[in-house]
Amino acid sequence: MSTTPEDPATDDPAADPASDAAQDLPEDVAALSYEAARDQLVEVVRRLESGQGGLEESIALWERGEMLARRCQQWLDGARQKLDEAVQARR
């Protein structure tokens, strides 16, 4: 069975709820594909840069952005690991 980055449950070890990496993220963030997390992060940054929200809203956006950035990094780390494994298998 072929998996894609859009299928975090089968392609990303961090998507496993028992995984240490996924435990520190809310379920809705842990379930996001790389592209969805990146797109939401871009929107968070845009809203923060607009400066139109109050302090509480800005803090909440910042925290959400941190979680989204962590999710993106999980995807990138997983991709790097798979690439490293593929390179090692060819040797």
CSV table of C-alpha atoms in Angstrom, one decimal:
chain,number,residue,atom,x,y,z
A,1,MET,CA,0.0,0.0,0.0
A,2,SER,CA,1.4,3.4,-1.0
A,3,THR,CA,1.1,6.2,1.5
A,4,THR,CA,1.1,10.0,0.9
A,5,PRO,CA,2.0,12.9,3.1
A,6,GLU,CA,-1.7,13.7,3.2
A,7,ASP,CA,-2.3,10.4,5.2
A,8,PRO,CA,-0.6,11.1,8.5
A,9,ALA,CA,-2.0,8.1,10.2
A,10,THR,CA,0.0,5.7,8.0
A,11,ASP,CA,2.9,7.8,6.8
A,12,ASP,CA,4.0,9.7,9.9
A,13,PRO,CA,5.1,8.1,13.1
A,14,ALA,CA,4.3,11.3,15.0
A,15,ALA,CA,0.6,10.9,14.1
A,16,ASP,CA,0.4,7.8,16.3
A,17,PRO,CA,-1.3,9.0,19.5
A,18,ALA,CA,1.0,6.8,21.5
A,19,SER,CA,4.0,8.6,20.1
A,20,ASP,CA,5.9,11.1,22.3
A,21,ALA,CA,6.0,13.6,19.5
A,22,ALA,CA,2.2,13.6,19.0
A,23,GLN,CA,1.4,13.7,22.7
A,24,ASP,CA,2.3,17.3,23.1
A,25,LEU,CA,0.0,18.5,20.3
A,26,PRO,CA,-3.7,18.8,20.3
A,27,GLU,CA,-5.5,16.1,18.3
A,28,ASP,CA,-6.6,18.5,15.6
A,29,VAL,CA,-3.0,19.7,15.0
A,30,ALA,CA,-1.5,16.2,15.2
A,31,ALA,CA,-3.9,15.0,12.5
A,32,LEU,CA,-2.8,17.7,10.0
A,33,SER,CA,-0.9,17.0,6.8
A,34,TYR,CA,2.2,19.0,6.2
A,35,GLU,CA,0.5,21.2,3.7
A,36,ALA,CA,-2.5,21.9,5.9
A,37,ALA,CA,-0.3,22.7,8.9
A,38,ARG,CA,1.8,25.0,6.7
A,39,ASP,CA,-1.2,26.8,5.3
A,40,GLN,CA,-2.7,27.4,8.7
A,41,LEU,CA,0.7,28.6,9.9
A,42,VAL,CA,0.9,31.1,7.1
A,43,GLU,CA,-2.6,32.4,8.1
A,44,VAL,CA,-1.6,32.7,11.7
A,45,VAL,CA,1.5,34.7,10.7
A,46,ARG,CA,-0.5,36.9,8.5
A,47,ARG,CA,-3.0,37.7,11.3
A,48,LEU,CA,-0.3,38.4,13.8
A,49,GLU,CA,1.5,40.7,11.4
A,50,SER,CA,-1.7,42.6,10.8
A,51,GLY,CA,-1.6,43.7,14.4
A,52,GLN,CA,-5.3,44.1,14.6
A,53,GLY,CA,-6.0,41.6,17.4
A,54,GLY,CA,-5.8,42.3,21.1
A,55,LEU,CA,-3.2,40.8,23.4
A,56,GLU,CA,-5.1,37.7,24.3
A,57,GLU,CA,-5.9,36.9,20.7
A,58,SER,CA,-2.3,37.5,19.7
A,59,ILE,CA,-1.1,35.1,22.5
A,60,ALA,CA,-3.5,32.5,21.4
A,61,LEU,CA,-2.5,32.9,17.7
A,62,TRP,CA,1.2,32.7,18.7
A,63,GLU,CA,0.6,29.5,20.7
A,64,ARG,CA,-1.3,28.0,17.8
A,65,GLY,CA,1.5,29.0,15.4
A,66,GLU,CA,4.1,27.3,17.7
A,67,MET,CA,2.1,24.0,17.5
A,68,LEU,CA,1.7,24.3,13.8
A,69,ALA,CA,5.4,24.9,13.3
A,70,ARG,CA,6.1,21.9,15.5
A,71,ARG,CA,3.8,19.7,13.4
A,72,CYS,CA,5.5,20.9,10.2
A,73,GLN,CA,8.9,20.0,11.7
A,74,GLN,CA,7.6,16.5,12.6
A,75,TRP,CA,6.7,16.0,9.0
A,76,LEU,CA,10.1,17.3,7.8
A,77,ASP,CA,12.0,15.2,10.3
A,78,GLY,CA,10.0,12.1,9.2
A,79,ALA,CA,10.8,12.8,5.6
A,80,ARG,CA,14.5,13.3,6.4
A,81,GLN,CA,14.5,10.0,8.3
A,82,LYS,CA,13.0,8.1,5.4
A,83,LEU,CA,15.4,9.7,3.0
A,84,ASP,CA,18.4,8.7,5.2
A,85,GLU,CA,17.0,5.2,5.4
A,86,ALA,CA,16.6,5.0,1.7
A,87,VAL,CA,20.2,6.2,1.2
A,88,GLN,CA,21.5,3.7,3.7
A,89,ALA,CA,19.6,0.8,2.0
A,90,ARG,CA,21.3,1.6,-1.3
A,91,ARG,CA,24.7,1.3,0.2
